Amino acid sequence: MTSTPKGGYAARDRGWHPPALTPPYKTSVKRSPSAPLLSFPSTLSEETGPVFGHHILGPQDNDLLHNFAAEGQSAIGPRIVVHGRVTDQFGRPVAGALLEVWQANAGGRYRHRKEGYLAPLDPNFGGCGRVITGEDGSYEFRTVQPGPYPWPNGANDWRPAHIHFSIFGHGFAQRLVTQMYFEGDPLIWRCPIVGAIPSREAIESLIAPLDMARTLPMDARAYRFDITLRGRRQTMFENRREGL
Amino acid sequence: MAGPSDETKETPSQTAGPYVHIGCTPNFAGIEGVYPEDLGQRMKIGPVKGEEITIRGAVHEGTGTVLRDAMVEIWQADAGGLYNAPNETRGTADPNFTGWGRSAGDMETGEFTFHTVKPGRVPCPDGRLQAPHVTVWIVARGINIGLHTRLYFADEAAANAEDPILSRIEHRNRIPTLLAKPEGGGVYRFDIHLQGPSETIFFDI
Ligand SMILES: [Fe+2]
């Protein structure tokens, strides 16, 4: 039996996500709302959202090795492919999802005017890319593996190597920003930003394993990062008459 | 058949960090030549229907300081109350209005600006009409999970009074935090306070 998901979005599990206030991540202290969030069932305003066509993409948007590089050049660093599938909480593939990614270069340096880390810029690396998922929710891009970097929080805090992701599903309620980490990085378990996530299980869902099966011999290693977006409940037991 | 028992967990959120502009508005961040233009910069891609307005504001942290590393996105219906989305089934929205805007904020002042239209009214699932509103989403360094709020219009008192969501708000004195104030010339001011006495109402939707 197939059924059309026309119900509202399943509520976010706020105990699974990081809470707003996580004092070891100091910037959260003054940027976290202190009043409780106001809950209401999703309406059309959250169940719809912008959808981006493949026509917005340039041929090198998913190739961070080359999309900023001079003709005939490429970014320096360990070459990797990052791939995975975007599905919703009920296992349905999310086709047409726009993923925007950004990251530091292989030395841990961002191309940003406010970045103060002494590691050098790579003239051939910009640090942004984007991709839209296919019919089965799959996506793929290639890049260099970013380096870890120090940041002003504690006296000696280092971010584990990571790639930032911004994800659009089909409804604005699904909007998500997160970070992907790399299997085996000892800095993951020392990071106050990672540590904002309450459970080890949730943290592990952000750690991409090395995927030898997708590795390109003599070219690039592969990491797999699957993403789960919120899902819409089915209508059968929807009770939306009272309240909303 | 999928049911609550085989529901998997959503991917956990992480902060957008200080460099969200590299990924989402690279041209603004000085990384030019990768994308022809930053997404969400233009909400009007041709002559639009309805009243053209400008929404302006800033995001303030608990110390009162304005954020300069935030990214604000808005999503709204067109002047006729229709969403420019594939799952809009009630009609066809104005093709020249995307409904979605993204602002990195001004480099110096942190102020965000959206050139948009005043949205029409959209029904709730039970058929009651909502007041004209704009869905607002904020991410930044120090924000562990994107914040959702809504912008309503202070000059829509009658519609606001019967809005099903505004009606649910227990602390009536906080409602003004959701009201954009007309400043003349089609400009509406909407300041977002992450914390403090005028903390904006944020939603779990
Ligand atoms: Fe980062």
PDB file of N, CA and C in Angstrom, chain A residues 12-14 16-20 22 25 27-35 37-40 43-48 89 100 102 110 112-113 115 128-130 175 177-179 181 193 197 202 205 228 230 243, chain B residues 7-16 19 22-23 31 35 39 61-62 67 69 73 75 83 87 90 100 102 107 125-126 128 130 133 137 141-142 144-145 148 150 164-165 174 194-195 199 202-205:
ATOM      1  N   ARG A  12       9.796  17.944  15.757  1.00  0.00           N
ATOM      2  CA  ARG A  12      11.234  17.781  15.924  1.00  0.00           C
ATOM      3  C   ARG A  12      11.513  17.180  17.296  1.00  0.00           C
ATOM      4  N   ASP A  13      12.418  16.210  17.347  1.00  0.00           N
ATOM      5  CA  ASP A  13      12.812  15.636  18.630  1.00  0.00           C
ATOM      6  C   ASP A  13      13.889  16.547  19.227  1.00  0.00           C
ATOM      7  N   ARG A  14      13.455  17.463  20.061  1.00  0.00           N
ATOM      8  CA  ARG A  14      14.366  18.484  20.593  1.00  0.00           C
ATOM      9  C   ARG A  14      15.406  17.900  21.540  1.00  0.00           C
ATOM     10  N   TRP A  16      17.082  15.264  20.855  1.00  0.00           N
ATOM     11  CA  TRP A  16      18.070  14.637  19.961  1.00  0.00           C
ATOM     12  C   TRP A  16      19.005  15.701  19.383  1.00  0.00           C
ATOM     13  N   HIS A  17      18.441  16.856  19.081  1.00  0.00           N
ATOM     14  CA  HIS A  17      19.225  17.989  18.577  1.00  0.00           C
ATOM     15  C   HIS A  17      19.948  18.665  19.743  1.00  0.00           C
ATOM     16  N   PRO A  18      20.970  19.456  19.445  1.00  0.00           N
ATOM     17  CA  PRO A  18      21.575  20.238  20.528  1.00  0.00           C
ATOM     18  C   PRO A  18      20.580  21.268  21.049  1.00  0.00           C
ATOM     19  N   PRO A  19      20.541  21.502  22.355  1.00  0.00           N
ATOM     20  CA  PRO A  19      19.710  22.597  22.875  1.00  0.00           C
ATOM     21  C   PRO A  19      20.338  23.926  22.481  1.00  0.00           C
ATOM     22  N   ALA A  20      19.581  25.008  22.646  1.00  0.00           N
ATOM     23  CA  ALA A  20      20.092  26.327  22.262  1.00  0.00           C
ATOM     24  C   ALA A  20      21.262  26.760  23.154  1.00  0.00           C
ATOM     25  N   THR A  22      24.352  25.908  25.340  1.00  0.00           N
ATOM     26  CA  THR A  22      25.371  24.907  25.659  1.00  0.00           C
ATOM     27  C   THR A  22      26.636  25.671  26.081  1.00  0.00           C
ATOM     28  N   TYR A  25      30.198  25.821  24.631  1.00  0.00           N
ATOM     29  CA  TYR A  25      30.296  26.565  23.364  1.00  0.00           C
ATOM     30  C   TYR A  25      29.872  27.984  23.698  1.00  0.00           C
ATOM     31  N   THR A  27      29.771  31.072  22.582  1.00  0.00           N
ATOM     32  CA  THR A  27      28.926  32.002  21.824  1.00  0.00           C
ATOM     33  C   THR A  27      27.444  31.681  21.983  1.00  0.00           C
ATOM     34  N   SER A  28      27.119  30.456  22.345  1.00  0.00           N
ATOM     35  CA  SER A  28      25.701  30.104  22.495  1.00  0.00           C
ATOM     36  C   SER A  28      25.072  30.790  23.705  1.00  0.00           C
ATOM     37  N   VAL A  29      25.899  31.227  24.645  1.00  0.00           N
ATOM     38  CA  VAL A  29      25.351  31.739  25.902  1.00  0.00           C
ATOM     39  C   VAL A  29      24.481  32.976  25.675  1.00  0.00           C
ATOM     40  N   LYS A  30      24.928  33.891  24.844  1.00  0.00           N
ATOM     41  CA  LYS A  30      24.155  35.113  24.600  1.00  0.00           C
ATOM     42  C   LYS A  30      23.337  35.054  23.305  1.00  0.00           C
ATOM     43  N   ARG A  31      23.387  33.925  22.644  1.00  0.00           N
ATOM     44  CA  ARG A  31      22.634  33.811  21.385  1.00  0.00           C
ATOM     45  C   ARG A  31      21.563  32.731  21.475  1.00  0.00           C
ATOM     46  N   SER A  32      21.218  32.324  22.680  1.00  0.00           N
ATOM     47  CA  SER A  32      20.205  31.284  22.864  1.00  0.00           C
ATOM     48  C   SER A  32      18.949  31.887  23.467  1.00  0.00           C
ATOM     49  N   PRO A  33      17.797  31.669  22.827  1.00  0.00           N
ATOM     50  CA  PRO A  33      16.545  32.147  23.428  1.00  0.00           C
ATOM     51  C   PRO A  33      16.339  31.488  24.783  1.00  0.00           C
ATOM     52  N   SER A  34      15.818  32.250  25.748  1.00  0.00           N
ATOM     53  CA  SER A  34      15.605  31.639  27.060  1.00  0.00           C
ATOM     54  C   SER A  34      14.155  31.242  27.291  1.00  0.00           C
ATOM     55  N   ALA A  35      13.222  31.826  26.541  1.00  0.00           N
ATOM     56  CA  ALA A  35      11.826  31.402  26.680  1.00  0.00           C
ATOM     57  C   ALA A  35      11.623  30.107  25.889  1.00  0.00           C
ATOM     58  N   LEU A  37      10.202  27.499  23.220  1.00  0.00           N
ATOM     59  CA  LEU A  37       9.687  27.670  21.863  1.00  0.00           C
ATOM     60  C   LEU A  37       8.178  27.454  21.896  1.00  0.00           C
ATOM     61  N   LEU A  38       7.479  28.180  21.053  1.00  0.00           N
ATOM     62  CA  LEU A  38       6.024  28.006  20.967  1.00  0.00           C
ATOM     63  C   LEU A  38       5.719  26.939  19.919  1.00  0.00           C
ATOM     64  N   SER A  39       5.042  25.892  20.337  1.00  0.00           N
ATOM     65  CA  SER A  39       4.758  24.784  19.413  1.00  0.00           C
ATOM     66  C   SER A  39       3.407  24.950  18.762  1.00  0.00           C
ATOM     67  N   PHE A  40       3.347  24.679  17.474  1.00  0.00           N
ATOM     68  CA  PHE A  40       2.049  24.536  16.811  1.00  0.00           C
ATOM     69  C   PHE A  40       2.218  23.611  15.619  1.00  0.00           C
ATOM     70  N   THR A  43       1.678  24.377   9.209  1.00  0.00           N
ATOM     71  CA  THR A  43       0.653  24.845   8.276  1.00  0.00           C
ATOM     72  C   THR A  43       1.287  24.865   6.896  1.00  0.00           C
ATOM     73  N   LEU A  44       0.519  25.298   5.900  1.00  0.00           N
ATOM     74  CA  LEU A  44       1.068  25.402   4.545  1.00  0.00           C
ATOM     75  C   LEU A  44       2.356  26.210   4.505  1.00  0.00           C
ATOM     76  N   SER A  45       2.459  27.186   5.393  1.00  0.00           N
ATOM     77  CA  SER A  45       3.634  28.069   5.392  1.00  0.00           C
ATOM     78  C   SER A  45       4.916  27.303   5.693  1.00  0.00           C
ATOM     79  N   GLU A  46       4.805  26.210   6.434  1.00  0.00           N
ATOM     80  CA  GLU A  46       5.986  25.406   6.742  1.00  0.00           C
ATOM     81  C   GLU A  46       6.049  24.148   5.882  1.00  0.00           C
ATOM     82  N   GLU A  47       4.897  23.748   5.337  1.00  0.00           N
ATOM     83  CA  GLU A  47       4.859  22.510   4.539  1.00  0.00           C
ATOM     84  C   GLU A  47       5.277  22.758   3.093  1.00  0.00           C
ATOM     85  N   THR A  48       5.248  24.019   2.680  1.00  0.00           N
ATOM     86  CA  THR A  48       5.801  24.377   1.373  1.00  0.00           C
ATOM     87  C   THR A  48       7.211  24.934   1.601  1.00  0.00           C
ATOM     88  N   GLN A  89      12.350  11.009   7.510  1.00  0.00           N
ATOM     89  CA  GLN A  89      12.309  10.140   8.685  1.00  0.00           C
ATOM     90  C   GLN A  89      11.542   8.852   8.454  1.00  0.00           C
ATOM     91  N   GLU A 100      24.007  22.822   0.044  1.00  0.00           N
ATOM     92  CA  GLU A 100      25.106  23.765  -0.121  1.00  0.00           C
ATOM     93  C   GLU A 100      26.157  23.395   0.920  1.00  0.00           C
ATOM     94  N   TRP A 102      30.222  24.102   2.598  1.00  0.00           N
ATOM     95  CA  TRP A 102      31.377  24.998   2.704  1.00  0.00           C
ATOM     96  C   TRP A 102      32.357  24.423   3.701  1.00  0.00           C
ATOM     97  N   TYR A 110      39.947  29.003   6.169  1.00  0.00           N
ATOM     98  CA  TYR A 110      38.796  29.441   5.384  1.00  0.00           C
ATOM     99  C   TYR A 110      39.158  30.653   4.543  1.00  0.00           C
ATOM    100  N   HIS A 112      38.039  33.732   4.088  1.00  0.00           N
ATOM    101  CA  HIS A 112      37.105  34.683   4.689  1.00  0.00           C
ATOM    102  C   HIS A 112      37.887  35.827   5.314  1.00  0.00           C
ATOM    103  N   ARG A 113      37.365  37.031   5.160  1.00  0.00           N
ATOM    104  CA  ARG A 113      38.114  38.194   5.634  1.00  0.00           C
ATOM    105  C   ARG A 113      38.275  38.234   7.151  1.00  0.00           C
ATOM    106  N   GLU A 115      38.829  35.549   8.989  1.00  0.00           N
ATOM    107  CA  GLU A 115      39.565  34.358   9.422  1.00  0.00           C
ATOM    108  C   GLU A 115      40.988  34.745   9.826  1.00  0.00           C
ATOM    109  N   CYS A 128      33.412  26.509  -1.413  1.00  0.00           N
ATOM    110  CA  CYS A 128      31.965  26.326  -1.457  1.00  0.00           C
ATOM    111  C   CYS A 128      31.579  25.436  -2.642  1.00  0.00           C
ATOM    112  N   GLY A 129      30.466  24.749  -2.480  1.00  0.00           N
ATOM    113  CA  GLY A 129      29.952  23.912  -3.556  1.00  0.00           C
ATOM    114  C   GLY A 129      28.493  23.615  -3.306  1.00  0.00           C
ATOM    115  N   ARG A 130      27.817  23.083  -4.317  1.00  0.00           N
ATOM    116  CA  ARG A 130      26.409  22.730  -4.120  1.00  0.00           C
ATOM    117  C   ARG A 130      26.012  21.632  -5.089  1.00  0.00           C
ATOM    118  N   ARG A 175      14.125  22.653   6.839  1.00  0.00           N
ATOM    119  CA  ARG A 175      15.373  23.403   6.685  1.00  0.00           C
ATOM    120  C   ARG A 175      16.352  22.996   7.775  1.00  0.00           C
ATOM    121  N   VAL A 177      20.749  22.965   8.945  1.00  0.00           N
ATOM    122  CA  VAL A 177      22.178  23.207   8.768  1.00  0.00           C
ATOM    123  C   VAL A 177      22.905  22.272   9.713  1.00  0.00           C
ATOM    124  N   THR A 178      23.950  21.616   9.213  1.00  0.00           N
ATOM    125  CA  THR A 178      24.682  20.702  10.084  1.00  0.00           C
ATOM    126  C   THR A 178      26.137  20.629   9.630  1.00  0.00           C
ATOM    127  N   GLN A 179      26.900  19.735  10.241  1.00  0.00           N
ATOM    128  CA  GLN A 179      28.299  19.542   9.871  1.00  0.00           C
ATOM    129  C   GLN A 179      28.585  18.058   9.809  1.00  0.00           C
ATOM    130  N   TYR A 181      31.481  15.100   9.937  1.00  0.00           N
ATOM    131  CA  TYR A 181      32.830  14.835  10.456  1.00  0.00           C
ATOM    132  C   TYR A 181      33.383  13.576   9.792  1.00  0.00           C
ATOM    133  N   ILE A 193      31.444  22.189  20.189  1.00  0.00           N
ATOM    134  CA  ILE A 193      30.311  22.323  19.263  1.00  0.00           C
ATOM    135  C   ILE A 193      29.681  20.950  19.015  1.00  0.00           C
ATOM    136  N   ILE A 197      25.631  18.330  21.137  1.00  0.00           N
ATOM    137  CA  ILE A 197      24.654  17.286  20.818  1.00  0.00           C
ATOM    138  C   ILE A 197      24.601  16.320  22.002  1.00  0.00           C
ATOM    139  N   ALA A 202      23.608  10.278  18.379  1.00  0.00           N
ATOM    140  CA  ALA A 202      23.327  11.383  17.456  1.00  0.00           C
ATOM    141  C   ALA A 202      24.619  11.919  16.861  1.00  0.00           C
ATOM    142  N   SER A 205      25.910   9.845  14.068  1.00  0.00           N
ATOM    143  CA  SER A 205      25.198   9.973  12.787  1.00  0.00           C
ATOM    144  C   SER A 205      25.778  11.101  11.932  1.00  0.00           C
ATOM    145  N   THR A 228      19.119  12.608   7.056  1.00  0.00           N
ATOM    146  CA  THR A 228      17.693  12.369   7.282  1.00  0.00           C
ATOM    147  C   THR A 228      17.006  13.686   7.606  1.00  0.00           C
ATOM    148  N   ARG A 230      13.252  15.837   8.322  1.00  0.00           N
ATOM    149  CA  ARG A 230      11.942  15.585   8.937  1.00  0.00           C
ATOM    150  C   ARG A 230      10.986  15.025   7.905  1.00  0.00           C
ATOM    151  N   GLY A 243      -8.291  22.894  17.596  1.00  0.00           N
ATOM    152  CA  GLY A 243      -7.016  23.611  17.640  1.00  0.00           C
ATOM    153  C   GLY A 243      -6.694  24.095  16.247  1.00  0.00           C
TER     154      GLY A 243
ATOM    155  N   GLU B   7      10.228   5.000  12.267  1.00  0.00           N
ATOM    156  CA  GLU B   7      10.688   6.353  12.021  1.00  0.00           C
ATOM    157  C   GLU B   7      12.169   6.466  12.418  1.00  0.00           C
ATOM    158  N   THR B   8      12.983   7.044  11.547  1.00  0.00           N
ATOM    159  CA  THR B   8      14.380   7.244  11.919  1.00  0.00           C
ATOM    160  C   THR B   8      14.564   8.680  12.413  1.00  0.00           C
ATOM    161  N   LYS B   9      15.676   8.898  13.087  1.00  0.00           N
ATOM    162  CA  LYS B   9      15.928  10.215  13.672  1.00  0.00           C
ATOM    163  C   LYS B   9      16.389  11.192  12.591  1.00  0.00           C
ATOM    164  N   GLU B  10      15.980  12.424  12.761  1.00  0.00           N
ATOM    165  CA  GLU B  10      16.456  13.487  11.887  1.00  0.00           C
ATOM    166  C   GLU B  10      17.966  13.671  12.102  1.00  0.00           C
ATOM    167  N   THR B  11      18.671  14.041  11.063  1.00  0.00           N
ATOM    168  CA  THR B  11      20.090  14.379  11.214  1.00  0.00           C
ATOM    169  C   THR B  11      20.203  15.543  12.200  1.00  0.00           C
ATOM    170  N   PRO B  12      21.048  15.408  13.221  1.00  0.00           N
ATOM    171  CA  PRO B  12      21.109  16.489  14.210  1.00  0.00           C
ATOM    172  C   PRO B  12      21.699  17.769  13.632  1.00  0.00           C
ATOM    173  N   SER B  13      21.222  18.875  14.122  1.00  0.00           N
ATOM    174  CA  SER B  13      21.694  20.188  13.682  1.00  0.00           C
ATOM    175  C   SER B  13      23.055  20.499  14.302  1.00  0.00           C
ATOM    176  N   GLN B  14      23.820  21.322  13.621  1.00  0.00           N
ATOM    177  CA  GLN B  14      25.022  21.931  14.178  1.00  0.00           C
ATOM    178  C   GLN B  14      25.010  23.400  13.761  1.00  0.00           C
ATOM    179  N   THR B  15      25.696  24.212  14.507  1.00  0.00           N
ATOM    180  CA  THR B  15      25.725  25.639  14.179  1.00  0.00           C
ATOM    181  C   THR B  15      26.234  25.880  12.751  1.00  0.00           C
ATOM    182  N   ALA B  16      25.753  26.958  12.154  1.00  0.00           N
ATOM    183  CA  ALA B  16      26.238  27.351  10.828  1.00  0.00           C
ATOM    184  C   ALA B  16      27.638  27.948  10.929  1.00  0.00           C
ATOM    185  N   TYR B  19      31.247  31.205   9.246  1.00  0.00           N
ATOM    186  CA  TYR B  19      31.543  31.352   7.815  1.00  0.00           C
ATOM    187  C   TYR B  19      30.416  30.855   6.915  1.00  0.00           C
ATOM    188  N   ILE B  22      30.280  31.903   3.293  1.00  0.00           N
ATOM    189  CA  ILE B  22      31.100  31.264   2.255  1.00  0.00           C
ATOM    190  C   ILE B  22      30.250  30.261   1.473  1.00  0.00           C
ATOM    191  N   GLY B  23      29.433  29.519   2.198  1.00  0.00           N
ATOM    192  CA  GLY B  23      28.660  28.463   1.543  1.00  0.00           C
ATOM    193  C   GLY B  23      27.376  28.952   0.907  1.00  0.00           C
ATOM    194  N   ILE B  31      33.899  35.503  -2.567  1.00  0.00           N
ATOM    195  CA  ILE B  31      34.306  34.358  -3.393  1.00  0.00           C
ATOM    196  C   ILE B  31      33.500  34.439  -4.687  1.00  0.00           C
ATOM    197  N   TYR B  35      29.566  30.900  -8.399  1.00  0.00           N
ATOM    198  CA  TYR B  35      28.152  30.954  -8.812  1.00  0.00           C
ATOM    199  C   TYR B  35      27.892  32.323  -9.441  1.00  0.00           C
ATOM    200  N   LEU B  39      22.109  32.896  -4.224  1.00  0.00           N
ATOM    201  CA  LEU B  39      20.704  32.468  -4.203  1.00  0.00           C
ATOM    202  C   LEU B  39      19.903  33.315  -3.224  1.00  0.00           C
ATOM    203  N   GLU B  61      21.871  39.954  19.792  1.00  0.00           N
ATOM    204  CA  GLU B  61      22.106  38.927  20.818  1.00  0.00           C
ATOM    205  C   GLU B  61      21.777  39.481  22.195  1.00  0.00           C
ATOM    206  N   GLY B  62      21.910  38.630  23.217  1.00  0.00           N
ATOM    207  CA  GLY B  62      21.500  39.006  24.572  1.00  0.00           C
ATOM    208  C   GLY B  62      22.208  40.224  25.125  1.00  0.00           C
ATOM    209  N   LEU B  67      24.236  41.042  15.384  1.00  0.00           N
ATOM    210  CA  LEU B  67      25.013  39.978  14.741  1.00  0.00           C
ATOM    211  C   LEU B  67      25.447  40.424  13.350  1.00  0.00           C
ATOM    212  N   ASP B  69      27.317  38.026  11.635  1.00  0.00           N
ATOM    213  CA  ASP B  69      27.641  36.752  10.987  1.00  0.00           C
ATOM    214  C   ASP B  69      26.398  35.859  10.882  1.00  0.00           C
ATOM    215  N   GLU B  73      16.745  33.895   6.388  1.00  0.00           N
ATOM    216  CA  GLU B  73      15.955  33.520   5.215  1.00  0.00           C
ATOM    217  C   GLU B  73      14.487  33.765   5.510  1.00  0.00           C
ATOM    218  N   TRP B  75      10.404  33.070   3.864  1.00  0.00           N
ATOM    219  CA  TRP B  75       9.575  32.285   2.965  1.00  0.00           C
ATOM    220  C   TRP B  75       8.143  32.771   3.139  1.00  0.00           C
ATOM    221  N   TYR B  83       1.697  29.994  -2.507  1.00  0.00           N
ATOM    222  CA  TYR B  83       3.131  29.729  -2.416  1.00  0.00           C
ATOM    223  C   TYR B  83       3.685  29.275  -3.757  1.00  0.00           C
ATOM    224  N   ASN B  87       4.372  21.865  -4.213  1.00  0.00           N
ATOM    225  CA  ASN B  87       3.279  21.251  -3.454  1.00  0.00           C
ATOM    226  C   ASN B  87       2.185  22.257  -3.076  1.00  0.00           C
ATOM    227  N   ARG B  90      -3.428  24.851  -4.424  1.00  0.00           N
ATOM    228  CA  ARG B  90      -4.645  25.670  -4.492  1.00  0.00           C
ATOM    229  C   ARG B  90      -4.692  26.567  -5.712  1.00  0.00           C
ATOM    230  N   TRP B 100      10.931  33.312  -1.714  1.00  0.00           N
ATOM    231  CA  TRP B 100      12.042  32.954  -0.825  1.00  0.00           C
ATOM    232  C   TRP B 100      13.166  33.974  -0.947  1.00  0.00           C
ATOM    233  N   ARG B 102      16.985  35.425   0.936  1.00  0.00           N
ATOM    234  CA  ARG B 102      18.098  35.109   1.841  1.00  0.00           C
ATOM    235  C   ARG B 102      18.950  36.366   1.951  1.00  0.00           C
ATOM    236  N   MET B 107      27.483  44.169   5.664  1.00  0.00           N
ATOM    237  CA  MET B 107      28.833  43.874   6.164  1.00  0.00           C
ATOM    238  C   MET B 107      29.172  44.705   7.403  1.00  0.00           C
ATOM    239  N   PRO B 125      -4.841  24.429   8.157  1.00  0.00           N
ATOM    240  CA  PRO B 125      -5.435  23.156   7.726  1.00  0.00           C
ATOM    241  C   PRO B 125      -6.943  23.068   7.998  1.00  0.00           C
ATOM    242  N   ASP B 126      -7.427  23.736   9.019  1.00  0.00           N
ATOM    243  CA  ASP B 126      -8.860  23.655   9.325  1.00  0.00           C
ATOM    244  C   ASP B 126      -9.677  24.706   8.563  1.00  0.00           C
ATOM    245  N   ARG B 128      -9.451  28.035   8.631  1.00  0.00           N
ATOM    246  CA  ARG B 128      -9.409  29.415   9.133  1.00  0.00           C
ATOM    247  C   ARG B 128      -8.261  30.171   8.472  1.00  0.00           C
ATOM    248  N   GLN B 130      -5.126  32.604   8.137  1.00  0.00           N
ATOM    249  CA  GLN B 130      -4.060  33.214   8.914  1.00  0.00           C
ATOM    250  C   GLN B 130      -3.914  34.667   8.463  1.00  0.00           C
ATOM    251  N   HIS B 133       1.607  36.885   6.783  1.00  0.00           N
ATOM    252  CA  HIS B 133       2.816  36.652   7.583  1.00  0.00           C
ATOM    253  C   HIS B 133       3.940  36.147   6.695  1.00  0.00           C
ATOM    254  N   TRP B 137      13.696  32.447   9.243  1.00  0.00           N
ATOM    255  CA  TRP B 137      14.610  31.415   9.768  1.00  0.00           C
ATOM    256  C   TRP B 137      15.988  32.031   9.917  1.00  0.00           C
ATOM    257  N   ARG B 141      26.674  31.709  13.912  1.00  0.00           N
ATOM    258  CA  ARG B 141      27.587  31.219  14.938  1.00  0.00           C
ATOM    259  C   ARG B 141      26.892  31.326  16.297  1.00  0.00           C
ATOM    260  N   GLY B 142      27.006  30.319  17.115  1.00  0.00           N
ATOM    261  CA  GLY B 142      26.392  30.367  18.442  1.00  0.00           C
ATOM    262  C   GLY B 142      24.939  29.922  18.487  1.00  0.00           C
ATOM    263  N   ASN B 144      22.761  26.849  17.839  1.00  0.00           N
ATOM    264  CA  ASN B 144      22.979  25.411  17.621  1.00  0.00           C
ATOM    265  C   ASN B 144      21.959  24.796  16.678  1.00  0.00           C
ATOM    266  N   ILE B 145      20.782  25.369  16.644  1.00  0.00           N
ATOM    267  CA  ILE B 145      19.753  24.865  15.718  1.00  0.00           C
ATOM    268  C   ILE B 145      18.970  26.071  15.199  1.00  0.00           C
ATOM    269  N   HIS B 148      13.194  29.404  14.064  1.00  0.00           N
ATOM    270  CA  HIS B 148      12.039  29.768  13.239  1.00  0.00           C
ATOM    271  C   HIS B 148      11.196  30.802  13.966  1.00  0.00           C
ATOM    272  N   ARG B 150       8.026  34.120  12.979  1.00  0.00           N
ATOM    273  CA  ARG B 150       7.133  34.654  11.965  1.00  0.00           C
ATOM    274  C   ARG B 150       7.086  36.151  12.076  1.00  0.00           C
ATOM    275  N   PRO B 164      -4.995  32.309  13.874  1.00  0.00           N
ATOM    276  CA  PRO B 164      -5.028  31.149  14.775  1.00  0.00           C
ATOM    277  C   PRO B 164      -3.729  30.952  15.565  1.00  0.00           C
ATOM    278  N   ILE B 165      -2.609  31.381  15.028  1.00  0.00           N
ATOM    279  CA  ILE B 165      -1.350  31.167  15.753  1.00  0.00           C
ATOM    280  C   ILE B 165      -1.121  32.279  16.765  1.00  0.00           C
ATOM    281  N   ARG B 174       4.140  39.637  24.589  1.00  0.00           N
ATOM    282  CA  ARG B 174       5.264  39.292  23.696  1.00  0.00           C
ATOM    283  C   ARG B 174       4.865  39.374  22.221  1.00  0.00           C
ATOM    284  N   LEU B 194      17.461  37.672  20.123  1.00  0.00           N
ATOM    285  CA  LEU B 194      17.664  36.260  20.466  1.00  0.00           C
ATOM    286  C   LEU B 194      17.416  36.008  21.949  1.00  0.00           C
ATOM    287  N   GLN B 195      17.525  37.034  22.745  1.00  0.00           N
ATOM    288  CA  GLN B 195      17.498  36.884  24.199  1.00  0.00           C
ATOM    289  C   GLN B 195      17.222  38.238  24.816  1.00  0.00           C
ATOM    290  N   GLU B 199      12.940  39.518  23.928  1.00  0.00           N
ATOM    291  CA  GLU B 199      13.212  38.286  23.164  1.00  0.00           C
ATOM    292  C   GLU B 199      12.053  37.954  22.228  1.00  0.00           C
ATOM    293  N   PHE B 202      10.033  32.490  19.358  1.00  0.00           N
ATOM    294  CA  PHE B 202      10.484  31.513  18.364  1.00  0.00           C
ATOM    295  C   PHE B 202       9.583  30.288  18.433  1.00  0.00           C
ATOM    296  N   PHE B 203       9.463  29.631  17.283  1.00  0.00           N
ATOM    297  CA  PHE B 203       8.496  28.545  17.161  1.00  0.00           C
ATOM    298  C   PHE B 203       9.144  27.181  17.006  1.00  0.00           C
ATOM    299  N   ASP B 204       8.452  26.191  17.482  1.00  0.00           N
ATOM    300  CA  ASP B 204       8.818  24.799  17.231  1.00  0.00           C
ATOM    301  C   ASP B 204       7.741  24.273  16.307  1.00  0.00           C
ATOM    302  N   ILE B 205       8.040  24.249  15.013  1.00  0.00           N
ATOM    303  CA  ILE B 205       6.991  23.917  14.067  1.00  0.00           C
ATOM    304  C   ILE B 205       7.296  22.610  13.350  1.00  0.00           C
TER     305      ILE B 205
END
